[in-house]
Amino acid sequence: MAKVLISGASIAGPTLAYWLSRNGHDVTIAERAPAPRPGGQAIDVRGVGVTVLSRMDLLEAARTRRTTLNGVSVVDINGNELWRSTEETLSGGRFDTDDIEILRDDLAGILLDQIQPQVRMLYGETIKAMAEHDAGVDVRFEHHPMETFDLVVGADGLYSNVRRLMFDESGSVHSLGVGLAVFTTPNFMELNNWQIAHREGQGGFLIYTARQSTEVRVALGFEFNECEDARLSLDAQKKLVAKRCAHFTWEVPRLIEAMWTASDFYFGAVAQVKQESWARGRIALVGDAAYCPSPFSGQGTSLALVGAYVLADELGRDLEGRDQAFSRYRERMREFVALNQALATSDGAPSDKDQALAHAKCAISL
């Protein structure tokens, strides 16, 4: 049995914790938020990602919590409908597939419930420093006393703290030129299980109902230069979003007003991670920290689920052969990652994109 620390409690972290604890390891998750994070976009579980949920006995739970959207309207900047469909949404794709669209916080909650009480949770905690030696990794936390672990895994997202502390990450984050704000508001628009979308160049908005249409999740996007630091203060982020989205009309000014009091506001650059190494010594990366494909791919959740499953599978019950396990992990994931990252920048016809997605979401053997 090994003592493992995982940084991050969204999707990849709890999934990895589940499989490692099943293999008999002593697992701790450190999460900088003080409690499970609310909010987030509707996310998709597709292809082999669905297989991973099935093997965790969570498929029925995920299907029960899937979004209940009935369709989508594409509108102009003034809210006039240009096109509609009752066969798909822009966020989740067609309804006649086995794919699952689910709110991020719902899927994270399902995963966290599944790992209790086997996995120790350290909420409100951040790794400040790590020192690797022959016997393990000494981890210094912001609040918790220092501990030594046999293995540390960064599942802490696009701007991974573990990657920053322990890897050469120069040039690993590749901006796609868009800033994205996501938050929740009450459903003052009186939408009923519906999605509304507008796109202009690199920007636009996506609005859709959640929680039995009592609330709406809002995504506002705009052209974003990486020099405009996405890690500004919360107030500065909201001011930036309000300024860059001030030209939107229709209901968007009311949504921006609601943004100021949203408790789950998130803003960041839409970007990919192309990291040369996913492991070194006793430290590894998984999910967005290692190979974020960006929200434009629609495959970030599936990559996180599958990557965590493959990493745990290769590590097995004995971490002594971790160097070989890390090598096999990268080899098994390499093509799957490349194909899914390519989805975010594909400019082909819709039929070509559909074919590419069909290939990408299953391009790995579990």
mmCIF file with all atom_site columns, N, CA, C and O in Angstrom, residues 119-139:
data_model
loop_
_atom_site.group_PDB
_atom_site.id
_atom_site.type_symbol
_atom_site.label_atom_id
_atom_site.label_alt_id
_atom_site.label_comp_id
_atom_site.label_asym_id
_atom_site.label_entity_id
_atom_site.label_seq_id
_atom_site.pdbx_PDB_ins_code
_atom_site.Cartn_x
_atom_site.Cartn_y
_atom_site.Cartn_z
_atom_site.occupancy
_atom_site.B_iso_or_equiv
_atom_site.pdbx_formal_charge
_atom_site.auth_seq_id
_atom_site.auth_comp_id
_atom_site.auth_asym_id
_atom_site.auth_atom_id
_atom_site.pdbx_PDB_model_num
ATOM 1  N N  . VAL A 1 119 ? -11.458 7.973  1.143  1.00 0.00 ? 119 VAL A N  1
ATOM 2  C CA . VAL A 1 119 ? -10.454 8.975  0.779  1.00 0.00 ? 119 VAL A CA 1
ATOM 3  C C  . VAL A 1 119 ? -10.523 10.155 1.745  1.00 0.00 ? 119 VAL A C  1
ATOM 4  O O  . VAL A 1 119 ? -11.600 10.701 2.006  1.00 0.00 ? 119 VAL A O  1
ATOM 5  N N  . ARG A 1 120 ? -9.381  10.562 2.270  1.00 0.00 ? 120 ARG A N  1
ATOM 6  C CA . ARG A 1 120 ? -9.325  11.729 3.159  1.00 0.00 ? 120 ARG A CA 1
ATOM 7  C C  . ARG A 1 120 ? -9.356  13.004 2.316  1.00 0.00 ? 120 ARG A C  1
ATOM 8  O O  . ARG A 1 120 ? -8.622  13.149 1.337  1.00 0.00 ? 120 ARG A O  1
ATOM 9  N N  . MET A 1 121 ? -10.210 13.951 2.714  1.00 0.00 ? 121 MET A N  1
ATOM 10 C CA . MET A 1 121 ? -10.340 15.217 2.002  1.00 0.00 ? 121 MET A CA 1
ATOM 11 C C  . MET A 1 121 ? -9.764  16.341 2.850  1.00 0.00 ? 121 MET A C  1
ATOM 12 O O  . MET A 1 121 ? -10.096 16.489 4.031  1.00 0.00 ? 121 MET A O  1
ATOM 13 N N  . LEU A 1 122 ? -8.897  17.144 2.238  1.00 0.00 ? 122 LEU A N  1
ATOM 14 C CA . LEU A 1 122 ? -8.364  18.349 2.875  1.00 0.00 ? 122 LEU A CA 1
ATOM 15 C C  . LEU A 1 122 ? -8.867  19.556 2.090  1.00 0.00 ? 122 LEU A C  1
ATOM 16 O O  . LEU A 1 122 ? -8.269  19.977 1.097  1.00 0.00 ? 122 LEU A O  1
ATOM 17 N N  . TYR A 1 123 ? -10.008 20.115 2.505  1.00 0.00 ? 123 TYR A N  1
ATOM 18 C CA . TYR A 1 123 ? -10.554 21.288 1.838  1.00 0.00 ? 123 TYR A CA 1
ATOM 19 C C  . TYR A 1 123 ? -9.885  22.561 2.364  1.00 0.00 ? 123 TYR A C  1
ATOM 20 O O  . TYR A 1 123 ? -9.380  22.604 3.485  1.00 0.00 ? 123 TYR A O  1
ATOM 21 N N  . GLY A 1 124 ? -9.892  23.588 1.528  1.00 0.00 ? 124 GLY A N  1
ATOM 22 C CA . GLY A 1 124 ? -9.269  24.843 1.897  1.00 0.00 ? 124 GLY A CA 1
ATOM 23 C C  . GLY A 1 124 ? -7.765  24.731 2.043  1.00 0.00 ? 124 GLY A C  1
ATOM 24 O O  . GLY A 1 124 ? -7.152  25.466 2.817  1.00 0.00 ? 124 GLY A O  1
ATOM 25 N N  . GLU A 1 125 ? -7.166  23.824 1.255  1.00 0.00 ? 125 GLU A N  1
ATOM 26 C CA . GLU A 1 125 ? -5.742  23.534 1.412  1.00 0.00 ? 125 GLU A CA 1
ATOM 27 C C  . GLU A 1 125 ? -5.011  23.628 0.086  1.00 0.00 ? 125 GLU A C  1
ATOM 28 O O  . GLU A 1 125 ? -5.508  23.201 -0.951 1.00 0.00 ? 125 GLU A O  1
ATOM 29 N N  . THR A 1 126 ? -3.818  24.189 0.129  1.00 0.00 ? 126 THR A N  1
ATOM 30 C CA . THR A 1 126 ? -2.981  24.376 -1.050 1.00 0.00 ? 126 THR A CA 1
ATOM 31 C C  . THR A 1 126 ? -1.573  23.859 -0.777 1.00 0.00 ? 126 THR A C  1
ATOM 32 O O  . THR A 1 126 ? -1.043  24.064 0.318  1.00 0.00 ? 126 THR A O  1
ATOM 33 N N  . ILE A 1 127 ? -0.996  23.209 -1.764 1.00 0.00 ? 127 ILE A N  1
ATOM 34 C CA . ILE A 1 127 ? 0.407   22.785 -1.657 1.00 0.00 ? 127 ILE A CA 1
ATOM 35 C C  . ILE A 1 127 ? 1.304   24.001 -1.868 1.00 0.00 ? 127 ILE A C  1
ATOM 36 O O  . ILE A 1 127 ? 1.195   24.696 -2.881 1.00 0.00 ? 127 ILE A O  1
ATOM 37 N N  . LYS A 1 128 ? 2.184   24.246 -0.919 1.00 0.00 ? 128 LYS A N  1
ATOM 38 C CA . LYS A 1 128 ? 3.087   25.388 -1.018 1.00 0.00 ? 128 LYS A CA 1
ATOM 39 C C  . LYS A 1 128 ? 4.455   24.996 -1.555 1.00 0.00 ? 128 LYS A C  1
ATOM 40 O O  . LYS A 1 128 ? 5.107   25.781 -2.248 1.00 0.00 ? 128 LYS A O  1
ATOM 41 N N  . ALA A 1 129 ? 4.916   23.797 -1.214 1.00 0.00 ? 129 ALA A N  1
ATOM 42 C CA . ALA A 1 129 ? 6.238   23.359 -1.673 1.00 0.00 ? 129 ALA A CA 1
ATOM 43 C C  . ALA A 1 129 ? 6.330   21.844 -1.561 1.00 0.00 ? 129 ALA A C  1
ATOM 44 O O  . ALA A 1 129 ? 5.617   21.221 -0.756 1.00 0.00 ? 129 ALA A O  1
ATOM 45 N N  . MET A 1 130 ? 7.220   21.260 -2.377 1.00 0.00 ? 130 MET A N  1
ATOM 46 C CA . MET A 1 130 ? 7.453   19.822 -2.339 1.00 0.00 ? 130 MET A CA 1
ATOM 47 C C  . MET A 1 130 ? 8.947   19.559 -2.463 1.00 0.00 ? 130 MET A C  1
ATOM 48 O O  . MET A 1 130 ? 9.646   20.255 -3.199 1.00 0.00 ? 130 MET A O  1
ATOM 49 N N  . ALA A 1 131 ? 9.393   18.549 -1.742 1.00 0.00 ? 131 ALA A N  1
ATOM 50 C CA . ALA A 1 131 ? 10.801  18.135 -1.826 1.00 0.00 ? 131 ALA A CA 1
ATOM 51 C C  . ALA A 1 131 ? 10.826  16.621 -1.983 1.00 0.00 ? 131 ALA A C  1
ATOM 52 O O  . ALA A 1 131 ? 10.395  15.877 -1.092 1.00 0.00 ? 131 ALA A O  1
ATOM 53 N N  . GLU A 1 132 ? 11.315  16.170 -3.134 1.00 0.00 ? 132 GLU A N  1
ATOM 54 C CA . GLU A 1 132 ? 11.346  14.731 -3.426 1.00 0.00 ? 132 GLU A CA 1
ATOM 55 C C  . GLU A 1 132 ? 12.687  14.146 -2.973 1.00 0.00 ? 132 GLU A C  1
ATOM 56 O O  . GLU A 1 132 ? 13.741  14.776 -3.125 1.00 0.00 ? 132 GLU A O  1
ATOM 57 N N  . HIS A 1 133 ? 12.636  12.941 -2.404 1.00 0.00 ? 133 HIS A N  1
ATOM 58 C CA . HIS A 1 133 ? 13.842  12.240 -1.979 1.00 0.00 ? 133 HIS A CA 1
ATOM 59 C C  . HIS A 1 133 ? 13.626  10.743 -2.157 1.00 0.00 ? 133 HIS A C  1
ATOM 60 O O  . HIS A 1 133 ? 12.565  10.307 -2.637 1.00 0.00 ? 133 HIS A O  1
ATOM 61 N N  . ASP A 1 134 ? 14.595  9.946  -1.792 1.00 0.00 ? 134 ASP A N  1
ATOM 62 C CA . ASP A 1 134 ? 14.527  8.503  -2.045 1.00 0.00 ? 134 ASP A CA 1
ATOM 63 C C  . ASP A 1 134 ? 13.334  7.836  -1.369 1.00 0.00 ? 134 ASP A C  1
ATOM 64 O O  . ASP A 1 134 ? 12.791  6.854  -1.887 1.00 0.00 ? 134 ASP A O  1
ATOM 65 N N  . ALA A 1 135 ? 12.914  8.360  -0.228 1.00 0.00 ? 135 ALA A N  1
ATOM 66 C CA . ALA A 1 135 ? 11.851  7.703  0.542  1.00 0.00 ? 135 ALA A CA 1
ATOM 67 C C  . ALA A 1 135 ? 10.466  8.268  0.256  1.00 0.00 ? 135 ALA A C  1
ATOM 68 O O  . ALA A 1 135 ? 9.468   7.736  0.757  1.00 0.00 ? 135 ALA A O  1
ATOM 69 N N  . GLY A 1 136 ? 10.351  9.332  -0.533 1.00 0.00 ? 136 GLY A N  1
ATOM 70 C CA . GLY A 1 136 ? 9.038   9.896  -0.818 1.00 0.00 ? 136 GLY A CA 1
ATOM 71 C C  . GLY A 1 136 ? 9.108   11.352 -1.195 1.00 0.00 ? 136 GLY A C  1
ATOM 72 O O  . GLY A 1 136 ? 10.142  11.869 -1.649 1.00 0.00 ? 136 GLY A O  1
ATOM 73 N N  . VAL A 1 137 ? 7.975   12.050 -0.991 1.00 0.00 ? 137 VAL A N  1
ATOM 74 C CA . VAL A 1 137 ? 7.875   13.477 -1.293 1.00 0.00 ? 137 VAL A CA 1
ATOM 75 C C  . VAL A 1 137 ? 7.379   14.190 -0.042 1.00 0.00 ? 137 VAL A C  1
ATOM 76 O O  . VAL A 1 137 ? 6.281   13.912 0.456  1.00 0.00 ? 137 VAL A O  1
ATOM 77 N N  . ASP A 1 138 ? 8.197   15.098 0.487  1.00 0.00 ? 138 ASP A N  1
ATOM 78 C CA . ASP A 1 138 ? 7.778   15.932 1.610  1.00 0.00 ? 138 ASP A CA 1
ATOM 79 C C  . ASP A 1 138 ? 6.929   17.075 1.062  1.00 0.00 ? 138 ASP A C  1
ATOM 80 O O  . ASP A 1 138 ? 7.378   17.842 0.192  1.00 0.00 ? 138 ASP A O  1
ATOM 81 N N  . VAL A 1 139 ? 5.693   17.175 1.544  1.00 0.00 ? 139 VAL A N  1
ATOM 82 C CA . VAL A 1 139 ? 4.759   18.191 1.046  1.00 0.00 ? 139 VAL A CA 1
ATOM 83 C C  . VAL A 1 139 ? 4.460   19.188 2.155  1.00 0.00 ? 139 VAL A C  1
ATOM 84 O O  . VAL A 1 139 ? 4.017   18.817 3.248  1.00 0.00 ? 139 VAL A O  1
#
